[in-house]
mmCIF file of C-alpha atoms in Angstrom:
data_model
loop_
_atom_site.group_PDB
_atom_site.id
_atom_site.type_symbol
_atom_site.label_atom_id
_atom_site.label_comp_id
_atom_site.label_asym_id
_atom_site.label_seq_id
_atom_site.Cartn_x
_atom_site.Cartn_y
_atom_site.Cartn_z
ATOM 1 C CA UNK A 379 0.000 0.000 0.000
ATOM 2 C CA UNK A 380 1.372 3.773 -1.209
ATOM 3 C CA UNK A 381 1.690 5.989 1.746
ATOM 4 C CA UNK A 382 -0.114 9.033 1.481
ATOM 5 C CA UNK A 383 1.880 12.155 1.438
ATOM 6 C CA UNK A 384 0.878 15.347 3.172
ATOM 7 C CA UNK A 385 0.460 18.435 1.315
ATOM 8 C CA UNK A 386 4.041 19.612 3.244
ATOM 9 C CA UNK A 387 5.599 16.913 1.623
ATOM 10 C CA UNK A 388 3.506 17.500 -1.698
ATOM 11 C CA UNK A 389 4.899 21.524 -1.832
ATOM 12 C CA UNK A 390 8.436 20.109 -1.090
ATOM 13 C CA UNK A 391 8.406 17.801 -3.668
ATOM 14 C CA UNK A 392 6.904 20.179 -6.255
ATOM 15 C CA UNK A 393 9.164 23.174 -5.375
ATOM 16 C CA UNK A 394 12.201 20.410 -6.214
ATOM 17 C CA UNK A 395 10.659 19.663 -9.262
ATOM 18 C CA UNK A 396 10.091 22.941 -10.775
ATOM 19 C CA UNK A 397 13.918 24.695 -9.406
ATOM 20 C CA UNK A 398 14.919 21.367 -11.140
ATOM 21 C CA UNK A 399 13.226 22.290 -14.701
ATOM 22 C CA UNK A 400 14.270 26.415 -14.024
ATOM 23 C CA UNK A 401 17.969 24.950 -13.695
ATOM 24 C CA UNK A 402 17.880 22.347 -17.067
ATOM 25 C CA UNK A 403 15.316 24.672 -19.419
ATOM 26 C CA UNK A 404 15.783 28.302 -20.653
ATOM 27 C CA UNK A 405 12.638 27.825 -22.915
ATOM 28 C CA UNK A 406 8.923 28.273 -21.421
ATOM 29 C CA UNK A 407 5.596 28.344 -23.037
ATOM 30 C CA UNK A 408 2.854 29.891 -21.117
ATOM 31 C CA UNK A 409 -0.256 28.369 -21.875
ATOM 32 C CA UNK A 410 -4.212 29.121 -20.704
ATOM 33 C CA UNK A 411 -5.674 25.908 -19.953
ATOM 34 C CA UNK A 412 -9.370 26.908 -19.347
ATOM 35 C CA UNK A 413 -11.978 23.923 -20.034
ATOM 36 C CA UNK A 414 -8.992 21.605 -20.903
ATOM 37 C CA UNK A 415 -9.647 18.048 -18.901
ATOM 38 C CA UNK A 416 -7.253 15.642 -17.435
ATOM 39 C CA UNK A 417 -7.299 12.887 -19.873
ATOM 40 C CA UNK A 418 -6.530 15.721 -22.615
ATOM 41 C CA UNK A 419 -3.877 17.426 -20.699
ATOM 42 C CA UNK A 420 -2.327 13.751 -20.486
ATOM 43 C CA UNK A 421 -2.597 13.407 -24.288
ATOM 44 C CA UNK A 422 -0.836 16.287 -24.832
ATOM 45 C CA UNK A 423 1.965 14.993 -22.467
ATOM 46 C CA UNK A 424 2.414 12.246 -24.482
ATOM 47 C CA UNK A 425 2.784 14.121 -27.331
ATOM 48 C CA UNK A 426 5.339 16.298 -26.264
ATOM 49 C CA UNK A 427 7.530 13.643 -24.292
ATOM 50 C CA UNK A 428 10.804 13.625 -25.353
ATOM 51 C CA UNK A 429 12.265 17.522 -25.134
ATOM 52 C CA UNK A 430 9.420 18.940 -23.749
ATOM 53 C CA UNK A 431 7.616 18.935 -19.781
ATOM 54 C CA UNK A 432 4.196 20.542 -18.955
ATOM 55 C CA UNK A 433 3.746 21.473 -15.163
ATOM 56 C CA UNK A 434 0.562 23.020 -13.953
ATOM 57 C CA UNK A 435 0.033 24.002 -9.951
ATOM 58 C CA UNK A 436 -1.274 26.585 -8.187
ATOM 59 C CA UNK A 437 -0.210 30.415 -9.106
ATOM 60 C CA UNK A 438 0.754 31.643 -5.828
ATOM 61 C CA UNK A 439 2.881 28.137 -5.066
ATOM 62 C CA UNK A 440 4.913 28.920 -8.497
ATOM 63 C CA UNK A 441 5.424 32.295 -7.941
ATOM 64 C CA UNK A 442 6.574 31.375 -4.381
ATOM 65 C CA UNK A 443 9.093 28.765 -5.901
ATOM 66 C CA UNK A 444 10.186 30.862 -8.689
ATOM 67 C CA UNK A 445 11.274 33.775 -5.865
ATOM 68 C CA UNK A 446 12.927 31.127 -3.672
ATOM 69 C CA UNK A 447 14.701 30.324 -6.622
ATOM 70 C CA UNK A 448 16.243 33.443 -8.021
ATOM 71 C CA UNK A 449 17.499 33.982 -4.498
ATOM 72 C CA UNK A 450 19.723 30.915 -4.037
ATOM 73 C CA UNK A 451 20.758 30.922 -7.569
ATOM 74 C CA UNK A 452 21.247 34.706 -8.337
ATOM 75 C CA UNK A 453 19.084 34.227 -11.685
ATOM 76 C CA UNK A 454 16.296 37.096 -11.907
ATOM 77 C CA UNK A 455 15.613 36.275 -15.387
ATOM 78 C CA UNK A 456 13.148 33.775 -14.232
ATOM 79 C CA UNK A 457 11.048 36.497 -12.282
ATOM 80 C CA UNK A 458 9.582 37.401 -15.342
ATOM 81 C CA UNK A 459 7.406 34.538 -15.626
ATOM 82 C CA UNK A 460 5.608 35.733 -11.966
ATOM 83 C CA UNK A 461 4.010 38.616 -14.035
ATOM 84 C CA UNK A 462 2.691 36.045 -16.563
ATOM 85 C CA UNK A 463 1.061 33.686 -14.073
ATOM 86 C CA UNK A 464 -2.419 34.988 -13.929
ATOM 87 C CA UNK A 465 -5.552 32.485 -14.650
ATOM 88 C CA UNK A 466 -5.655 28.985 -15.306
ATOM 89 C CA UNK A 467 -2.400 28.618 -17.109
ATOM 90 C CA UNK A 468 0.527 26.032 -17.052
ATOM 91 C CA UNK A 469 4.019 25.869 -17.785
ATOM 92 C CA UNK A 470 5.854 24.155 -20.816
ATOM 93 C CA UNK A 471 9.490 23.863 -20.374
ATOM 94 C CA UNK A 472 11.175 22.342 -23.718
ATOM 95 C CA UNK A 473 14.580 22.180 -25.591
ATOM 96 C CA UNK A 474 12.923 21.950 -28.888
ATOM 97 C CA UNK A 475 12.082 24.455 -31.426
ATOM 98 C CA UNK A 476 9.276 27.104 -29.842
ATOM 99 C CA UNK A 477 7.686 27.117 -32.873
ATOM 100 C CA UNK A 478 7.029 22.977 -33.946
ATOM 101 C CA UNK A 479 6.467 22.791 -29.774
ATOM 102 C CA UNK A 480 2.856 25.189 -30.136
ATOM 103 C CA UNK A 481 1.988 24.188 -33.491
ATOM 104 C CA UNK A 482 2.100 20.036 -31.856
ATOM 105 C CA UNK A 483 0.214 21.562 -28.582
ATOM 106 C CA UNK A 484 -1.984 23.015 -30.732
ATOM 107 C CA UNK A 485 -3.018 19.454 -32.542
ATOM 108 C CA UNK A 486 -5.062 18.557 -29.370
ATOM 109 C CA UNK A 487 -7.922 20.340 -29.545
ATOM 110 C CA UNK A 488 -11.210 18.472 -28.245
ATOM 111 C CA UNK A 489 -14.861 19.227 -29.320
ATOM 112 C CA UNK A 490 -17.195 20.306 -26.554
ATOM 113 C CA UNK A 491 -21.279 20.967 -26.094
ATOM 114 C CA UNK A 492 -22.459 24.151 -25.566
ATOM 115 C CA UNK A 493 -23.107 24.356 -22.095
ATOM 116 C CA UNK A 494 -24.969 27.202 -20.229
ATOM 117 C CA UNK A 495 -23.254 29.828 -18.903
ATOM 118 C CA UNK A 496 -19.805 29.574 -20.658
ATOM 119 C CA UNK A 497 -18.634 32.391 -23.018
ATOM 120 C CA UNK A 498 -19.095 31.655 -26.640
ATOM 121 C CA UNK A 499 -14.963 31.620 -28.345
ATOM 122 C CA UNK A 500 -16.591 31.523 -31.532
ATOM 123 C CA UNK A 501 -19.895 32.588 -33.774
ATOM 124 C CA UNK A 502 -21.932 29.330 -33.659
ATOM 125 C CA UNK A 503 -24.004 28.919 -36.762
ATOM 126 C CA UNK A 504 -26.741 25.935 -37.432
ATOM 127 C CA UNK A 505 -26.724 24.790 -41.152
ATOM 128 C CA UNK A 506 -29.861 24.206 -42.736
ATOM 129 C CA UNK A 507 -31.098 20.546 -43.639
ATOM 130 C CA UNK A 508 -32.981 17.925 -41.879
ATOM 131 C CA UNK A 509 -32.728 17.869 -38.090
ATOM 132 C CA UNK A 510 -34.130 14.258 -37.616
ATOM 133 C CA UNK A 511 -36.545 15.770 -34.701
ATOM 134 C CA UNK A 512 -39.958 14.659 -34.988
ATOM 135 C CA UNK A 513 -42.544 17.642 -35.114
ATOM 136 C CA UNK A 514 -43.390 17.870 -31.743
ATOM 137 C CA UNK A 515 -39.820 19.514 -30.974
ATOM 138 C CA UNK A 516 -40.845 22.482 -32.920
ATOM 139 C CA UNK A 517 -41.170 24.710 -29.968
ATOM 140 C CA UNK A 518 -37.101 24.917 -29.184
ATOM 141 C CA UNK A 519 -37.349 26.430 -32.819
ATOM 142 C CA UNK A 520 -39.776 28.571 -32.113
ATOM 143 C CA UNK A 521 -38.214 30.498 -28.793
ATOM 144 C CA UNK A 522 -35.158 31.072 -30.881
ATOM 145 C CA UNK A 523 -36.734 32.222 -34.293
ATOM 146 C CA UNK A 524 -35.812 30.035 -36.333
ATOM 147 C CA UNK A 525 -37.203 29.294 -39.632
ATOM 148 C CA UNK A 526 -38.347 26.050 -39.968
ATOM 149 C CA UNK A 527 -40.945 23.348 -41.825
ATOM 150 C CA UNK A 528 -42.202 19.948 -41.572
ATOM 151 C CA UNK A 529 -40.431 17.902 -44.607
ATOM 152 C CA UNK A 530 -41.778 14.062 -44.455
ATOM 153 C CA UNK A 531 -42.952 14.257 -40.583
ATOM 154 C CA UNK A 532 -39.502 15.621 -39.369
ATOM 155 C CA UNK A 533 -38.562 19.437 -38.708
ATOM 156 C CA UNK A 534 -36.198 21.093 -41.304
ATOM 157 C CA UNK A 535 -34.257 24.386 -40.642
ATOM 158 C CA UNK A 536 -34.811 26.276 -44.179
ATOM 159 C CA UNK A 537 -32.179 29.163 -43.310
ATOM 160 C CA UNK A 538 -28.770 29.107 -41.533
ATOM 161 C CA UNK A 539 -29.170 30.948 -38.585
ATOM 162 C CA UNK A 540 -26.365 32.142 -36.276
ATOM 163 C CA UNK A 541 -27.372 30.924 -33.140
ATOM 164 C CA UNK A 542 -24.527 32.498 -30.388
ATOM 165 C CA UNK A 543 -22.357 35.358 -31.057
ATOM 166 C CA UNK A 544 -18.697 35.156 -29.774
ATOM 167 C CA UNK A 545 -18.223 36.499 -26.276
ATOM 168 C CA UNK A 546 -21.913 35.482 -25.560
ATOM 169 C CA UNK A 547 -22.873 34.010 -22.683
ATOM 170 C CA UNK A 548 -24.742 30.476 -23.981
ATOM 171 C CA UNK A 549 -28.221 30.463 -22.878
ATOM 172 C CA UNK A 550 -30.564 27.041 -21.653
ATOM 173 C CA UNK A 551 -32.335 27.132 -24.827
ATOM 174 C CA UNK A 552 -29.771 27.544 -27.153
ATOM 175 C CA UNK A 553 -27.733 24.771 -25.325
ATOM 176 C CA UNK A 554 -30.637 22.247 -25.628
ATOM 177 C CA UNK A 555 -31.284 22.576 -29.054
ATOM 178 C CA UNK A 556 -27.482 21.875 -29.942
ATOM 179 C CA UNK A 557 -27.766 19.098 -27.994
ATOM 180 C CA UNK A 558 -30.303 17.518 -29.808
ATOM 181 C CA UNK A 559 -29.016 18.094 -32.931
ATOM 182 C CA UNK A 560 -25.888 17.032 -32.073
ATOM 183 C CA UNK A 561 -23.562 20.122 -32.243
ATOM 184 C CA UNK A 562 -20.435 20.447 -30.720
ATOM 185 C CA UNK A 563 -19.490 24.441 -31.345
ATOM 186 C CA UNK A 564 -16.494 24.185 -29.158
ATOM 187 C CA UNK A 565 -13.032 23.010 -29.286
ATOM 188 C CA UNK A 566 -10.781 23.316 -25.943
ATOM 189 C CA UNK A 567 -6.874 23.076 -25.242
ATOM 190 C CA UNK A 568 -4.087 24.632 -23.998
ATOM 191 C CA UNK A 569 -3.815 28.444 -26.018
ATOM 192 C CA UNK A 570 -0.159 29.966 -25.762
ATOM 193 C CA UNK A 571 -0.399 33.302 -25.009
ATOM 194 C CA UNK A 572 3.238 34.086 -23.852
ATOM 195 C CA UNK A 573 6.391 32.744 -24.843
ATOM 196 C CA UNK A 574 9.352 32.957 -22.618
ATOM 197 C CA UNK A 575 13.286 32.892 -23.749
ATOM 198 C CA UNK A 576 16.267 33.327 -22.184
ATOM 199 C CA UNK A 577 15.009 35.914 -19.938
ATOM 200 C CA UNK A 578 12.867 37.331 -22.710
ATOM 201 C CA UNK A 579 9.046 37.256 -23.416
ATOM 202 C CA UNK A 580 7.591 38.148 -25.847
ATOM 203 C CA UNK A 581 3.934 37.095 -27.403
ATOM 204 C CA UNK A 582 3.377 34.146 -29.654
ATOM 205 C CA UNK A 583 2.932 35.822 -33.016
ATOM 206 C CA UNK A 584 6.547 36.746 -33.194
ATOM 207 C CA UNK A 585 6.836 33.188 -33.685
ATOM 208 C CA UNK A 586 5.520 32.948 -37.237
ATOM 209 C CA UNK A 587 7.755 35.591 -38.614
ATOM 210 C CA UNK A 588 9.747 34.895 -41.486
ATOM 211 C CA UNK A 589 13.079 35.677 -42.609
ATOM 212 C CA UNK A 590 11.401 37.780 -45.291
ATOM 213 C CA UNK A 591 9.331 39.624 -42.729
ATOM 214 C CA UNK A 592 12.470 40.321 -40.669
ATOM 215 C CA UNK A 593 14.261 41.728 -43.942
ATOM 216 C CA UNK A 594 11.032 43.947 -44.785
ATOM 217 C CA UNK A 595 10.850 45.405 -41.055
ATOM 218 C CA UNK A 596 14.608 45.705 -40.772
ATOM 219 C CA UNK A 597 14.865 47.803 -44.220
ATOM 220 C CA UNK A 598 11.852 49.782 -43.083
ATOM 221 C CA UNK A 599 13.242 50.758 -39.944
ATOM 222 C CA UNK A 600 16.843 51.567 -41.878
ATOM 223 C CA UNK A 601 14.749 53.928 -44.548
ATOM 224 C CA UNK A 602 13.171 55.638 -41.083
ATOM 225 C CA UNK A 603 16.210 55.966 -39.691
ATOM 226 C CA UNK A 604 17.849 57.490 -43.022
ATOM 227 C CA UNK A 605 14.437 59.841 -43.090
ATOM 228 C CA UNK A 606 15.309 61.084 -40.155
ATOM 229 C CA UNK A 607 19.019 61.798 -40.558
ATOM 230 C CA UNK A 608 18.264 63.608 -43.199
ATOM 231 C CA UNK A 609 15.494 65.520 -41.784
ATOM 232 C CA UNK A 610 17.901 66.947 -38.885
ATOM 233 C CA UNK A 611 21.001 66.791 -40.683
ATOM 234 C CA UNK A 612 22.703 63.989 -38.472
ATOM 235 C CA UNK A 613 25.159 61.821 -39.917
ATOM 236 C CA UNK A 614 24.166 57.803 -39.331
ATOM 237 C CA UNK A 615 25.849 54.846 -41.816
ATOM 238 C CA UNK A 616 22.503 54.587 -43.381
ATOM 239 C CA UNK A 617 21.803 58.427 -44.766
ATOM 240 C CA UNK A 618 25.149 58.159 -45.220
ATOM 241 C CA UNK A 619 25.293 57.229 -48.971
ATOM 242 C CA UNK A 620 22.529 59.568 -49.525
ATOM 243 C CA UNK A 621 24.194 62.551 -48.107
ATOM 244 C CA UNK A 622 27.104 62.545 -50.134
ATOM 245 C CA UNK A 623 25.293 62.155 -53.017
ATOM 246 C CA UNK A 624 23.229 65.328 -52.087
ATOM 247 C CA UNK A 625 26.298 66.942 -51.637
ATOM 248 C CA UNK A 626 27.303 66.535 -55.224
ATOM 249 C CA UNK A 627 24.419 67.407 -56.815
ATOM 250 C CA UNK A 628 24.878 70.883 -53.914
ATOM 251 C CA UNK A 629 28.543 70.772 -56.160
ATOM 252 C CA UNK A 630 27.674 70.217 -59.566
ATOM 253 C CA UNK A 631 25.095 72.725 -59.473
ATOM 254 C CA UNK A 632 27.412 75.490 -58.430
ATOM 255 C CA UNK A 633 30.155 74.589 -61.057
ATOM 256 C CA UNK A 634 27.279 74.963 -63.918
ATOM 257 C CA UNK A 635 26.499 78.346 -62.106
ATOM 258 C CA UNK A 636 29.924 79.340 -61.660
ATOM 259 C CA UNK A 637 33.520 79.234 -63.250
ATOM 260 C CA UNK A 638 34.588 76.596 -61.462
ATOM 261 C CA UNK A 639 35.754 73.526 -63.950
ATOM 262 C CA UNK A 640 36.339 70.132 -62.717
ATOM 263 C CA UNK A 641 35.854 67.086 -65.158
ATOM 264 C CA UNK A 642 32.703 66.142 -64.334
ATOM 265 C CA UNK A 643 31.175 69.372 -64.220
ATOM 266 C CA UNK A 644 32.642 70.151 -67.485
ATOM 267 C CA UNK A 645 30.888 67.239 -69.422
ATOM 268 C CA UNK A 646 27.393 68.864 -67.899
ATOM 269 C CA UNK A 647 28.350 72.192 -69.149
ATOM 270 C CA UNK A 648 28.539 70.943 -72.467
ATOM 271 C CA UNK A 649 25.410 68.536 -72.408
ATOM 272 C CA UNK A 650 23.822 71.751 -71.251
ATOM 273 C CA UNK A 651 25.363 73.785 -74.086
ATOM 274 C CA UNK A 652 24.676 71.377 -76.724
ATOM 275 C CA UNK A 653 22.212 68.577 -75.890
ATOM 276 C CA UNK A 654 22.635 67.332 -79.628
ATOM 277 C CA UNK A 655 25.652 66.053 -79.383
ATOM 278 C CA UNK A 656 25.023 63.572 -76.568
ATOM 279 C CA UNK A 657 21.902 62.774 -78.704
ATOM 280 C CA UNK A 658 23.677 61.408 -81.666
ATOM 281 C CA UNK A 659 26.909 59.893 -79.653
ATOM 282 C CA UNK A 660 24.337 57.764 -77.875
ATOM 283 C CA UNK A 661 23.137 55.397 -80.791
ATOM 284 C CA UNK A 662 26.662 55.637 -82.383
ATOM 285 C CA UNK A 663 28.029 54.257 -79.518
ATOM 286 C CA UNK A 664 24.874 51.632 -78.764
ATOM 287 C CA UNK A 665 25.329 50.891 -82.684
ATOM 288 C CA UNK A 666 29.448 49.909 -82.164
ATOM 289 C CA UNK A 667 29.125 47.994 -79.309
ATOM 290 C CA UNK A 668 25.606 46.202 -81.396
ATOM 291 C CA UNK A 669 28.144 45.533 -84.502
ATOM 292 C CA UNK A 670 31.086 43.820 -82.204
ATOM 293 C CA UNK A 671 28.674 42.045 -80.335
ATOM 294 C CA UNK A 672 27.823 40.363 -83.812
ATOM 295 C CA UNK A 673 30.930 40.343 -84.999
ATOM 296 C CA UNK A 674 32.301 38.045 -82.423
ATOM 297 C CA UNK A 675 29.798 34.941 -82.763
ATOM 298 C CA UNK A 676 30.669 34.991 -86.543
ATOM 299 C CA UNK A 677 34.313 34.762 -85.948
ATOM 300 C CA UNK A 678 33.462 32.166 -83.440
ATOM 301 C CA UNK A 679 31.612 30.051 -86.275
ATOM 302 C CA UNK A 680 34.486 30.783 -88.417
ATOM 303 C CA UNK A 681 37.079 29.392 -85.609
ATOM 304 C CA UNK A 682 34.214 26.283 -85.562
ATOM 305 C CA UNK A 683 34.557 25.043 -89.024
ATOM 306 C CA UNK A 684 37.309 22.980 -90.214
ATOM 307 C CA UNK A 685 39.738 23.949 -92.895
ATOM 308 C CA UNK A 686 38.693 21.840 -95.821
ATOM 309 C CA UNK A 687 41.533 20.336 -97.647
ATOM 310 C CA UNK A 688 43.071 21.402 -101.093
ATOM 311 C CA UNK A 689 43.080 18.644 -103.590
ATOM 312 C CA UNK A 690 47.004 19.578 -103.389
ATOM 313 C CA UNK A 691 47.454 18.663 -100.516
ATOM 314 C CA UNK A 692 44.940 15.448 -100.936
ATOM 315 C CA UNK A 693 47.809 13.936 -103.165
ATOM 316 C CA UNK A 694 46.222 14.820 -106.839
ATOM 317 C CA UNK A 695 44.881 17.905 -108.830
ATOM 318 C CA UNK A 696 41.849 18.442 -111.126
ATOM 319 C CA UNK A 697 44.388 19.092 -114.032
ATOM 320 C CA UNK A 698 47.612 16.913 -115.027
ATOM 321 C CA UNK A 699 50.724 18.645 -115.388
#
């Protein structure tokens, strides 16, 4: 026969456990586990055996162990979880990827009735179609307007009709009619809603970003950032490139305003003189580097063909000496 442990023995051995997973794991999910039961939460064990623990408990007895720890150990990057611990949530410490670890928490999702008094997550909708009822369970239709009609001595819903809004409170009557059509609106299991890493949390969304996301946010912070160099005239790596070549065009235009010559300058002048001349350079030049272009391919076919041989050298000629 197992001897019973007190709850003084229970604590102890749960405050071992959990300094024990804050010592081997710097990863944490933090997951809301309303409506999820205990033959689900074991499935979802399972599942994640292997790299990955789940540890629910009491809010105030985690935050109590978490403290205790950070004191002995000097670690304070664990206090941010105590902030996160409100509700009905649990703990997922895992080694693997944070990522694969949600999207395989997220698999076990069970189907539940609509019972009275919980708050719709979702828009429940009843389909049209047969409902099997016999005629006499017309009135459940009735309190709840929906459209209905006898169709060979059984009631049929003609419209869809949304039955519960989300964040609704589920009433008696709309419970009992999903019962007896056999509707289960719901699906329960653990939700992540925080993800803790290496003494950083952040939400779970930042988990499906992409490295293409990451490359369009860092390039749009770099193009604010050169924005506002520019704006205040503050020299940064990234208005960098543009600066200078503000400043040349601030150079250029006083050298076609001025005396001053410098090569560069001098080649504008003369476009500006004598636009013409660029005009016809252009094609003459596009027109040479067209006719080498096809030049060298021939040559290359030329290069390609074997020499034939001379009837001379063949050993006889088309006339005798």
């Amino acid at each position: 026969m197992a001897i019973k442990r007190t709850k003084a023995e229970k604590k102890i051995a749960y405050d071992k456990k959990l300094c024990q997973l804050l010592e081997e794991y710097s990863k944490v999910l933090i997951a809301v586990a309303d409506n999820v039961g205990s033959k689900q939460l074991q499935e979802i064990r399972k599942g994640l055996r292997g790299d990955s623990v789940v540890l629910m408990g009491k809010n105030t007895l985690i935050r109590r162990c978490i403290k205790v720890h950070s004191e002995k150990t000097g670690n304070k990057d664990y206090l941010e979880l105590s902030n996160l611990l409100i509700g009905n949530v649990g703990l997922i410490f895992t080694k693997g990827d944070l990522k694969e670890v949600r999207e395989e928490v997220a698999k076990y999702k069970v189907g539940a009735p609509a019972r009275v008094g919980l708050v719709a997550p979702v828009d429940v909708v009843v389909p049209p179609g047969n409902t099997g009822l016999d005629p006499s369970q017309t009135s459940f239709f009735q309190v709840l307007n929906i459209p209905t009609k006898i169709n060979k001595g059984t009631v049929e819903i003609i419209t869809p009709v949304e039955l519960i809004k989300k964040g609704d409170k589920v009433g008696s009557s709309e419970s009992a009619l999903l019962a007896k059509l056999g509707i289960r609106p719901f699906s329960y299991g653990l939700v992540i809603n925080n993800v803790y890493d290496s003494g950083s949390v952040f939400s779970p969304e930042v988990l499906d970003l992409t490295e293409e996301d990451l490359m369009d946010k860092f390039a749009s912070g770099v193009s604010m950032v050169a924005s506002l160099s520019l704006a205040i005239s503050y020299p940064t790596i990234a208005a960098a490139p543009h600066m200078f070549i503000n400043a040349y065009k601030n150079v250029l235009a006083i050298a076609v305003e001025t005396d001053y010559s410098y090569p560069h300058g001098d080649k504008i002048k003369e476009y500006l003189k004598d636009p013409s001349k660029f005009a016809v350079a252009a094609p003459a030049a596009a027109a040479a580097s067209g006719g080498a272009a096809a030049a060298a391919p021939k040559e290359e076919e030329k290069k390609d063909e074997p020499e034939e041989e001379s009837d001379g050298e063949m050993g006889f000629s088309l006339f005798d000496d």
